[in-house]
Structures are given as structure tokens and as C-alpha cells.
Tab-separated table of C-alpha atoms in Angstrom:
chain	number	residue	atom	x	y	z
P	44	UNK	CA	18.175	-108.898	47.302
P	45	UNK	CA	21.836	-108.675	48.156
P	46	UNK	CA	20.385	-107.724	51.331
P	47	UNK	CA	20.507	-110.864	52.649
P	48	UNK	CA	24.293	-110.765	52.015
P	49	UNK	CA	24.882	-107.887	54.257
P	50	UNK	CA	22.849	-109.177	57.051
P	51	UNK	CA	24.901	-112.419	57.276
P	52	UNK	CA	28.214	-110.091	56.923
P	53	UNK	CA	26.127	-107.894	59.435
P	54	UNK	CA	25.207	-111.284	62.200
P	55	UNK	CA	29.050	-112.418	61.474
P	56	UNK	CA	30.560	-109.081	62.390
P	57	UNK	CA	28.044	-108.239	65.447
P	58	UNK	CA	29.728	-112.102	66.584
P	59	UNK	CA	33.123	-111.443	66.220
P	60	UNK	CA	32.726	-107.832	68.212
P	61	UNK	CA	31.392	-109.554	70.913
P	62	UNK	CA	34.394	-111.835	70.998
P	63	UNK	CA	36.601	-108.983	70.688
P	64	UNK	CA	35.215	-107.027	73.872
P	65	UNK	CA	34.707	-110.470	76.168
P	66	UNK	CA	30.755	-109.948	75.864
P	67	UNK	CA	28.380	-112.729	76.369
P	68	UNK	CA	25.117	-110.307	76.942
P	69	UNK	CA	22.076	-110.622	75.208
P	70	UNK	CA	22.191	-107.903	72.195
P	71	UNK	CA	19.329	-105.569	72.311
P	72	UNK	CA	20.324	-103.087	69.891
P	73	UNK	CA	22.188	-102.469	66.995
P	74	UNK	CA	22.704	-98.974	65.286
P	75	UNK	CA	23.694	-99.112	61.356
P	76	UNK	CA	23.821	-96.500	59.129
P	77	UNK	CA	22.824	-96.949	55.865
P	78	UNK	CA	23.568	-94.192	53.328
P	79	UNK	CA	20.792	-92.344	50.959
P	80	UNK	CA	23.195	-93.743	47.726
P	81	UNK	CA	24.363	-97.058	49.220
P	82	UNK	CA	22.087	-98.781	47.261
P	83	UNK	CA	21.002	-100.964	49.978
P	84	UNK	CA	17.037	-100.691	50.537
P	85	UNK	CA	16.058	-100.384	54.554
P	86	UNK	CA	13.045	-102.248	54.308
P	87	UNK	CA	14.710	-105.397	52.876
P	88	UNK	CA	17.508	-105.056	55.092
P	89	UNK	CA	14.952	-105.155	57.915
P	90	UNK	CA	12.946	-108.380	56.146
P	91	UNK	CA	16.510	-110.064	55.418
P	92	UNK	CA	16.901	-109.305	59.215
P	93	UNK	CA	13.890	-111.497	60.451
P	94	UNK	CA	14.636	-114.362	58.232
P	95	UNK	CA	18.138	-114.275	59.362
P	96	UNK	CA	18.448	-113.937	62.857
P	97	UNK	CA	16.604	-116.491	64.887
P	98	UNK	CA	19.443	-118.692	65.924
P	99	UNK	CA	21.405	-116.048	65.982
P	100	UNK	CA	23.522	-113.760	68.417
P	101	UNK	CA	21.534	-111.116	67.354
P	102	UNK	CA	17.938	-112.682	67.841
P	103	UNK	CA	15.282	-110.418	69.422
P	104	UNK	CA	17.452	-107.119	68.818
P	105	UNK	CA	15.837	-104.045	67.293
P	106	UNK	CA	17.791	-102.339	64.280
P	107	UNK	CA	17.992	-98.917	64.387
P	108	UNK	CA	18.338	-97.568	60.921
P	109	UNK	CA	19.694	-93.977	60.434
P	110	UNK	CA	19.636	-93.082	56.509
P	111	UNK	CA	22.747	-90.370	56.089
P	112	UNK	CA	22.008	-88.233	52.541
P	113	UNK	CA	24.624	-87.654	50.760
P	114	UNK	CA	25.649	-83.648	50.003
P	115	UNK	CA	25.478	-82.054	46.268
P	116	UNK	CA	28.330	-79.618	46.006
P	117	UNK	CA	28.645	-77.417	42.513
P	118	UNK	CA	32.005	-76.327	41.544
P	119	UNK	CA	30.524	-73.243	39.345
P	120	UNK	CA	27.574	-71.639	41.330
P	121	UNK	CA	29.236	-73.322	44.779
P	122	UNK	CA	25.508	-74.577	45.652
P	123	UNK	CA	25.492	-77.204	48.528
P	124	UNK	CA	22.772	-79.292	49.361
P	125	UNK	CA	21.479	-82.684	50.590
P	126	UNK	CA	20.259	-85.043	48.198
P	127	UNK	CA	18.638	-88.526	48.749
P	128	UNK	CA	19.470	-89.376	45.206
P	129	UNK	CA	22.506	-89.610	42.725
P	130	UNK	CA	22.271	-86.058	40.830
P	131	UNK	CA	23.329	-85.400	38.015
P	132	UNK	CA	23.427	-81.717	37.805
P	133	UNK	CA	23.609	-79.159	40.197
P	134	UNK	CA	19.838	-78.732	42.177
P	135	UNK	CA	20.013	-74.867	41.574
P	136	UNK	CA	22.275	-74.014	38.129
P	137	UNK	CA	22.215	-77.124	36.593
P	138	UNK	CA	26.045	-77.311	36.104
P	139	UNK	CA	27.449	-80.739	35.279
P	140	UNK	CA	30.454	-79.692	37.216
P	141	UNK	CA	29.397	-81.012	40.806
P	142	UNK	CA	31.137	-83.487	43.653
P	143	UNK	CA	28.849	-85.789	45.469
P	144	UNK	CA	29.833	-86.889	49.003
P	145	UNK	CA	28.604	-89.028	51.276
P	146	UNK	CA	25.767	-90.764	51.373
P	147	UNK	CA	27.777	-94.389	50.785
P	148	UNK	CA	28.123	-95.398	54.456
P	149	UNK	CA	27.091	-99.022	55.044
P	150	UNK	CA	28.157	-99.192	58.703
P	151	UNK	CA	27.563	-101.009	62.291
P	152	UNK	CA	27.725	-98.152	64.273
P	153	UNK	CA	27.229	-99.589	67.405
P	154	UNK	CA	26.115	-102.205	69.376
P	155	UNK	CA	23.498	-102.069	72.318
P	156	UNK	CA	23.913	-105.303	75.097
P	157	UNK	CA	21.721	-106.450	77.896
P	158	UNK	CA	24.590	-107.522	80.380
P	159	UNK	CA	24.488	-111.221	81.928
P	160	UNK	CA	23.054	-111.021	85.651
P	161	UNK	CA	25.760	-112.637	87.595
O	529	UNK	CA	26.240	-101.618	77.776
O	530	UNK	CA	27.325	-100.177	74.691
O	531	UNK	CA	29.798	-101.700	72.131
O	532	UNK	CA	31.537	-99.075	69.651
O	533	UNK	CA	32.033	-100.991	66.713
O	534	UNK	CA	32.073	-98.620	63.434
O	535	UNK	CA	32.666	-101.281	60.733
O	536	UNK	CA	31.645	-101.085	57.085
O	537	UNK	CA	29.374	-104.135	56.563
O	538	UNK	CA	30.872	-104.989	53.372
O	539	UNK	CA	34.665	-105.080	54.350
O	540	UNK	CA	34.739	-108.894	54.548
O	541	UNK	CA	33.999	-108.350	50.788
O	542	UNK	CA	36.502	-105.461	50.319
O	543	UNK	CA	39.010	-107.385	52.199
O	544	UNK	CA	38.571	-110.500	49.613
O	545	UNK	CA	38.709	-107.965	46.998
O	546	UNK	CA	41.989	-106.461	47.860
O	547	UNK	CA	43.439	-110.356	48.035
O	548	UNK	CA	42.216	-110.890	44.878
O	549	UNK	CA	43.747	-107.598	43.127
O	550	UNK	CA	47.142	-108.801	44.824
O	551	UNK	CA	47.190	-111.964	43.561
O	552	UNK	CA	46.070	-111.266	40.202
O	553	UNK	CA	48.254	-108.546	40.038
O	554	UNK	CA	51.403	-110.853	40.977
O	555	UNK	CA	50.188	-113.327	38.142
O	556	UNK	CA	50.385	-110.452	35.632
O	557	UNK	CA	46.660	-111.116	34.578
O	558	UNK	CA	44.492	-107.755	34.023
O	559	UNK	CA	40.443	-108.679	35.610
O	560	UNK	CA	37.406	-106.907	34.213
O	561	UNK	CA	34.101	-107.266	35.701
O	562	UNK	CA	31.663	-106.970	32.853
O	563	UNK	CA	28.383	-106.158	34.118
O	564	UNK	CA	24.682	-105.666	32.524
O	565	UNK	CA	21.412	-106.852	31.987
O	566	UNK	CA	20.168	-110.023	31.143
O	567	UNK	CA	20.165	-109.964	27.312
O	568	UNK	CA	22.399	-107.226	26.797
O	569	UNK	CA	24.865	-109.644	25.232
O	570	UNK	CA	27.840	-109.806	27.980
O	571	UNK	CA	28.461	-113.331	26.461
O	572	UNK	CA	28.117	-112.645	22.826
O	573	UNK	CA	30.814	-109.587	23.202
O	574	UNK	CA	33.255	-111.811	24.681
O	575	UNK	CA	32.961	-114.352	22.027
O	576	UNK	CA	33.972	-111.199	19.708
O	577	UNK	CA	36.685	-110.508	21.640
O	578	UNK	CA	38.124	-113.541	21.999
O	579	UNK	CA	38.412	-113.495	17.807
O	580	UNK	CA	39.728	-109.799	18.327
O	581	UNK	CA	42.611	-110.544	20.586
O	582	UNK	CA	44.060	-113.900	19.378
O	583	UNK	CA	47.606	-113.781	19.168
O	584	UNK	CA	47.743	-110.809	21.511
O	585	UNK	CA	46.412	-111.908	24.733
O	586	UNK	CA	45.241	-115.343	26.492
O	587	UNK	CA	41.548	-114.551	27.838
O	588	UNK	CA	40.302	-116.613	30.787
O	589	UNK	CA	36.667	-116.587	31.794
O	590	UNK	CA	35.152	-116.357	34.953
O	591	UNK	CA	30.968	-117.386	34.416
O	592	UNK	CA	28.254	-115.972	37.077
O	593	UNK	CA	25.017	-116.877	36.753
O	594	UNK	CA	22.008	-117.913	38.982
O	595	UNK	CA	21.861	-121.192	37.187
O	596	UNK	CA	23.294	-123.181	34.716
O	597	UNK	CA	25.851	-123.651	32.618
O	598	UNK	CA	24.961	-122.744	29.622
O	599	UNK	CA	27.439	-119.516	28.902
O	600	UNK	CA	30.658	-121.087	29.779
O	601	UNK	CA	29.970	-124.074	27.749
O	602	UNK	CA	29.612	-121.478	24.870
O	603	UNK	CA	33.070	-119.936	26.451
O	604	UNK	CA	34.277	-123.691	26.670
O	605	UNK	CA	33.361	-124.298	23.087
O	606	UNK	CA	36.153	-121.636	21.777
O	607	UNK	CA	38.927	-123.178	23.704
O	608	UNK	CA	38.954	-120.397	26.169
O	609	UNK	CA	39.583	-121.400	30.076
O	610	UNK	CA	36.104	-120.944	32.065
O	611	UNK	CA	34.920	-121.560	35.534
O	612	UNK	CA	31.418	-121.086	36.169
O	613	UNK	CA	29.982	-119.793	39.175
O	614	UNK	CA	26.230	-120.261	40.427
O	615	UNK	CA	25.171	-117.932	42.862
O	616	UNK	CA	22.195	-120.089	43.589
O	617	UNK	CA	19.768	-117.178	43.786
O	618	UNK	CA	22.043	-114.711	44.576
O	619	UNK	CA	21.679	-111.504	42.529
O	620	UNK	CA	25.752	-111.110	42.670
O	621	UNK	CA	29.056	-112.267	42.586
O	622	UNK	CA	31.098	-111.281	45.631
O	623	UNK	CA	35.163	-111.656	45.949
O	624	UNK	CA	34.849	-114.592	47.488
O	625	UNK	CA	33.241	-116.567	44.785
O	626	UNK	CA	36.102	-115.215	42.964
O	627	UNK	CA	38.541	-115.965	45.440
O	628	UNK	CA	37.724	-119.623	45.089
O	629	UNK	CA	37.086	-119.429	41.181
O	630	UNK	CA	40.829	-117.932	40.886
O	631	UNK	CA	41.938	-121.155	42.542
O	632	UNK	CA	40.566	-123.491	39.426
O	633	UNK	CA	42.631	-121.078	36.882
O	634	UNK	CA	46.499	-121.219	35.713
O	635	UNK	CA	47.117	-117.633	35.911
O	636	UNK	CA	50.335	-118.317	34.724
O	637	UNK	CA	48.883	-119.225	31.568
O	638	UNK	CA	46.377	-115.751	31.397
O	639	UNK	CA	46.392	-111.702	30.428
O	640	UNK	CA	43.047	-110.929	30.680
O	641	UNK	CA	40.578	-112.272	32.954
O	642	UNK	CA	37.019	-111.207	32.083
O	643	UNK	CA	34.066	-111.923	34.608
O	644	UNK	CA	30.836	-112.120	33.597
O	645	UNK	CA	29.087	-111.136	36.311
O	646	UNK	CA	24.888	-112.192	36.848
O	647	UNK	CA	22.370	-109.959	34.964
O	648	UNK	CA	21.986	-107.425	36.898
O	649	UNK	CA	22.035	-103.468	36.769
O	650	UNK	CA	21.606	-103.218	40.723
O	651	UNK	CA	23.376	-105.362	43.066
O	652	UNK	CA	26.333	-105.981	41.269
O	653	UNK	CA	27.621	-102.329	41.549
O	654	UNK	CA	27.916	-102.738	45.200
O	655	UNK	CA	30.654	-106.012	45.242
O	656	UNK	CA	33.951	-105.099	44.626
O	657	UNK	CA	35.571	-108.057	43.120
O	658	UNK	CA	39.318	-107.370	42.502
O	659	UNK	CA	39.316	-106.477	39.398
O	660	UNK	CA	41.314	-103.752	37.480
O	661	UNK	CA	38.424	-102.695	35.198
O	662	UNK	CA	34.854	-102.183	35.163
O	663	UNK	CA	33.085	-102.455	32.134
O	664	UNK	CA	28.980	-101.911	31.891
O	665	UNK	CA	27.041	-103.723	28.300
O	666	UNK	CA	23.886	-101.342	27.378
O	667	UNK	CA	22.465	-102.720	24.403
O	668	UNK	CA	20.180	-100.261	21.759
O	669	UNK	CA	16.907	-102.618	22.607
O	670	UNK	CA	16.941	-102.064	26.644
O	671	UNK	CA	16.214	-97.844	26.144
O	672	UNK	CA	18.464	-95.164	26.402
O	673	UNK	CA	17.630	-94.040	29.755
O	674	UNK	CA	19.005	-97.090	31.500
O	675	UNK	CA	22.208	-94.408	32.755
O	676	UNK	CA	19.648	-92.226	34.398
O	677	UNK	CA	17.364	-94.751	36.205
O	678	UNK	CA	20.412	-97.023	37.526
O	679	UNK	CA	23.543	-94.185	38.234
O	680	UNK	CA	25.071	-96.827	40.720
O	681	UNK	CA	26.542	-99.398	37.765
O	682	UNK	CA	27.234	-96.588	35.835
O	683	UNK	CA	29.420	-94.121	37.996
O	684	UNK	CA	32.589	-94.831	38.575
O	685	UNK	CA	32.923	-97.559	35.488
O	686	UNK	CA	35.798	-97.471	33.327
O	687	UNK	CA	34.225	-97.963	30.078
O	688	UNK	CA	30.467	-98.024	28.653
O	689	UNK	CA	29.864	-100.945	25.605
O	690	UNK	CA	26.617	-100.296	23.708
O	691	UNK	CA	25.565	-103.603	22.056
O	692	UNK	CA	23.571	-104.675	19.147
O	693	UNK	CA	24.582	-101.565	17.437
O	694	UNK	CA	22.857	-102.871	13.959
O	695	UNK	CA	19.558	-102.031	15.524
O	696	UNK	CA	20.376	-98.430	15.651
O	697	UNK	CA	17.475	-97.006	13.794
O	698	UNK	CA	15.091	-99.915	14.346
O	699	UNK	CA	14.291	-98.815	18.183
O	700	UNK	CA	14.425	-95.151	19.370
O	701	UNK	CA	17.502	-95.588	20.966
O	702	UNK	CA	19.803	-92.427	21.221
O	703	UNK	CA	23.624	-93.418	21.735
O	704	UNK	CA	24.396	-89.626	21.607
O	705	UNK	CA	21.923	-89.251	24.779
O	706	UNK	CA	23.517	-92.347	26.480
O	707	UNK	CA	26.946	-91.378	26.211
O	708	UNK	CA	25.813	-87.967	27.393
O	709	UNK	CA	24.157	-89.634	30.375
O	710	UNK	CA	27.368	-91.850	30.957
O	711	UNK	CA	29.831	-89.043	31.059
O	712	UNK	CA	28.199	-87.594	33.734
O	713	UNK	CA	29.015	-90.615	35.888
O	714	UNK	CA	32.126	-91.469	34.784
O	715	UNK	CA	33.930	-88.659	33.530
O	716	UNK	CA	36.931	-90.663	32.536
O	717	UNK	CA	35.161	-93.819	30.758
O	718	UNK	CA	35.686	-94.990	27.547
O	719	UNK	CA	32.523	-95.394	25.215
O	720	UNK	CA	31.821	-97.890	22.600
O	721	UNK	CA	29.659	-98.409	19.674
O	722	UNK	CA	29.345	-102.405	18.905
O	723	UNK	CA	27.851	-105.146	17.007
O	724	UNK	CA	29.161	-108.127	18.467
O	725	UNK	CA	27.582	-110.340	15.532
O	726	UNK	CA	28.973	-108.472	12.907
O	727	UNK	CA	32.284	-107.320	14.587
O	728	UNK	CA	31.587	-103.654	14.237
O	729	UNK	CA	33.270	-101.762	16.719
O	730	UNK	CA	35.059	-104.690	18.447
O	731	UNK	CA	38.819	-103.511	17.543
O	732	UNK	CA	38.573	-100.756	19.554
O	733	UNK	CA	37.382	-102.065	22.709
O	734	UNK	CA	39.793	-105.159	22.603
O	735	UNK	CA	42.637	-102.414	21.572
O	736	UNK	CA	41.548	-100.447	25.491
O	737	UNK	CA	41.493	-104.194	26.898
O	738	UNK	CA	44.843	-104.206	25.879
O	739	UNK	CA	46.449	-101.112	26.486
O	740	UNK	CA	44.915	-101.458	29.837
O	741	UNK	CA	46.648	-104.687	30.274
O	742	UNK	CA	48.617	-104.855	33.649
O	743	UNK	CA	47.904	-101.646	34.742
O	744	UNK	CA	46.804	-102.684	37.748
O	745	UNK	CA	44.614	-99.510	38.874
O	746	UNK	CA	42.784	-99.760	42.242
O	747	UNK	CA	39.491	-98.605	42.194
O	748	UNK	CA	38.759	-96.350	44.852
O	749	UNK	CA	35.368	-97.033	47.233
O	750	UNK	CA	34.390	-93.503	48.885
């Protein structure tokens, strides 16, 4: 459950945003992408989420979730394809010899405000 | 309106992290982040190293677990510096725990820094903590397909300790499969063969701790 963790660093970094670009507005939106290998599960994210931010700046947004795989690349057949989990071996020779990429990000992409009415 | 933000959540952490390295790099002190199981005898192996490198290098302990105290009075008990940490529910350290646990330690008065970090082979691979070296404890009774099911604690470790080693032969445990496993993860990481109540095996992975010593090697996040 280090989920929890990431939505406070998530609610603190969503804050200090706001102060950076002068926004008051209610937040409807935020965009994160969380990465196929990150090791950080969507659904608890999303639970850690409702527990977290009433009170909040970000109370009453919707998450948007996008899940980047990472890519499988084989140094011996040169193979390439997206995988949701760590491999081991390459997917089509089964060399050892591969290079995974991607599939890490743990990111606030962006941020989605309603401005105030003035 | 739309703000552009693009941060990595966990930077606060990485940012910590990067402090920590600094300032334990400055002191001279070498950090490894032990990580494992419950049970797989994190504690037990340092108590085997302490014997291993007396004379050679002043260990320091940093303790996390959920509750308690109960490992760093057994760390206490051997005259070794300890703080302990509870996470209070939290399945992790993060650097800033450490950040404040560095501040109850004379670094002056340390070479090698080990933190236990809480039983766990999930959630700990994600927190960088400052440290120089990783080090994962698998012992022979938790299988041998513990590399396979959790890759994340694994990859990217500096060195592999299998524990309880005199049990080889009681359980179906494979080392040869294990170190098989682990190489695929972490091409470059060291693998060791232990029996922390016996001593077997505990010269060689207090002779890496020590050739490591002060080598102060960042650990890259992709």
C-alpha cells in the first residue's frame, strides 16, 4: 500500500503547481501516467485517492489513469514488442540478451482547472 | 484551463535520496539497503557480519519496521549504533525517514551503514533511499521462484544473499535456479551462499561490503 504515499506526494505536488502558475480554480482533472512496470497498482492508487482527498485541493477531481507498457527489445533476433510485465527472455527467441524500456513512468501529466468566475 | 505539469510523483523521494547519498558520501560512510521478506533473516545476517568485519569497519544500523523495537535492541545488544524507525503501517522506508534517522548517527564515527529496511519484497523496490548498495536476503525456506514472481526487488540489485543455507536439502530449494533467475535481473550482482548461524559463507559477503566501501556508486532510476 505505498499507494497512499504517492497520493500525498501526488495532493502536495498538484498544490504547489497551482502556486507556481497563480491558480486558485477548482481542479477537475488530473492526468497521471502510471507505467505497466512501475509497480504501483491503479486501483489502489484510485482507493488511496478517495481516502485522501476530501479536504484537499484536489477534492471532487477525476483521475485519469493512462497505463504506458513498457517495450521488450532483443539484442540477438532484434524482436520488439510491448509487454505489460517484466520479461525475462525475449517473447519470440527466448534470448536472455534483451533491454527493457519504459514502462517506469510515475508522472502528473497534467492538470485540468475549473477557473474562478470573477 | 489546463496546467502542464510533467512531474515524477516520487521526486520528493528522489530528491531526499540524492541529499542523503551527498551527505553520506561526504562522511565517508558506504549505505546498503538490505531488503527481503519477513523471516528471511535480514537481522540474523547482520549480526554475522558484524563478527565478520570487526577490526575492519565500524557498522551503524539503521532499523525499519512497522512496529517495535525488537531488532535494534538485538543490534543494540552487540554494541553496534542503531536507530530504529517505525513506519507505523507503512510498507516502506522512504529517504526521508532516513534523512531524519542520519541526523541521530555520528557518521564520523561509521564505514558502513546497513538499513534494514521493513519485510517486504514489493514496495520497498520503489524508494530510493541514498544508499550506495542494494542488497536482497532470499532464504532456502521462502521457494526458489521468489526472483520470478517479484522481478522489481530483484533487478537492478547489487548483490543476491541466500540465507539459511544449512537447509539446503531439507526443502526443494534450487540455489542453481535462483541465481539463474537473479542474473537475469541483475547482470552485474554478486551472489551468495550463507548460513548466518553457522557463519558459512559470511567472509565473502563482508569481504564485497568492504571492497565496496566508499565507492560511492549512484544508482541509476530509468
Amino acid at each position: 500500500m505505498h499507494e497512499l504515499a504517492i497520493v500525498e506526494a501526488l495532493i502536495e505536488q498538484v498544490d504547489r503547481e497551482l502556486h507556481r502558475a497563480g491558480q486558485t480554480g477548482r481542479v477537475v482533472e488530473l492526468n497521471l501516467a502510471v507505467g505497466r512496470l512501475s509497480g504501483v497498482h491503479s486501483g489502489s492508487l484510485r482507493f488511496a485517492f478517495e481516502l485522501l482527498s476530501p479536504g484537499s485541493v484536489v477534492e471532487g477531481a477525476a483521475m485519469n489513469i493512462s497505463e504506458p507498457p513498457a517495450t521488450c527489445r532483443c539484442r540477438d533476433c532484434g524482436h520488439s514488442e510491448p509487454i505489460d510485465e517484466l520479461a525475462a527472455q525475449c517473447p519470440s527467441c527466448g534470448s536472455g540478451n534483451i533491454v527493457i524500456e519504459g514502462g517506469r513512468e510515475l508522472t502528473l501529466d497534467s492538470i485540468e482547472l475549473e477557473p474562478n468566475e470573477s | 484551463m489546463r496546467i502542464v505539469a510533467a512531474k515524477k510523483l516520487l521526486k520528493a523521494n528522489d530528491l531526499l535520496a540524492a541529499e542523503n547519498r551527498a551527505k553520506l558520501a561526504a562522511a565517508g560512510v558506504a549505505a546498503v539497503n538490505i531488503l527481503g521478506s519477513p523471516g528471511a533473516g535480514k537481522t540474523t545476517l547482520l549480526e554475522a557480519l558484524f563478527a565478520a568485519l570487526a577490526h575492519r569497519a565500524r557498522p551503524a544500523v539503521i532499523e525499519g519496521d512497522i512496529a517495535g523495537a525488537l531488532d535494534a535492541e538485538r543490534i543494540a545488544r552487540l554494541g553496534v549504533p542503531v536507530v530504529q524507525i517505525n513506519t507505523d503501517g507503512a510498507c516502506h522506508l522512504d529517504a526521508g525517514m532516513i534523512a531524519a534517522a542520519l541526523a541521530d548517527l555520528d557518521l564520523q564515527a561509521v564505514d558502513l551503514l546497513f538499513i534494514e529496511n521493513v519485510g517486504n519484497l514489493v514496495c520497498t523496490a520503489g524508494f530510493d533511499l541514498g544508499e550506495q548498495m542494494r542488497a536482497v536476503v532470499l532464504s532456502t525456506v521462502e521457494g526458489d521462484d521468489k526472483a520470478v514472481k517479484y522481478p522489481a526487488i530483484f533487478q537492478g540489485s547489487d548483490a543476491l544473499v541466500m540465507t539459511k543455507c544449512d537447509l539446503l536439502g531439507h526443502t526443494n530449494f534450487d540455489p542453481a535456479r535462483v541465481a539463474a533467475d537473479y542474473r537475469r535481473l541483475a547482470p552485474d550482482g554478486r551472489v551468495f551462499e550463507v548460513c548466518a548461524t553457522t557463519g558459512d559463507g559470511i567472509p565473502a559477503v563482508a569481504a564485497w561490503l568492504l571492497g565496496s566501501e566508499g565507492s560511492g556508486r549512484e544508482r541509476t532510476e530509468t
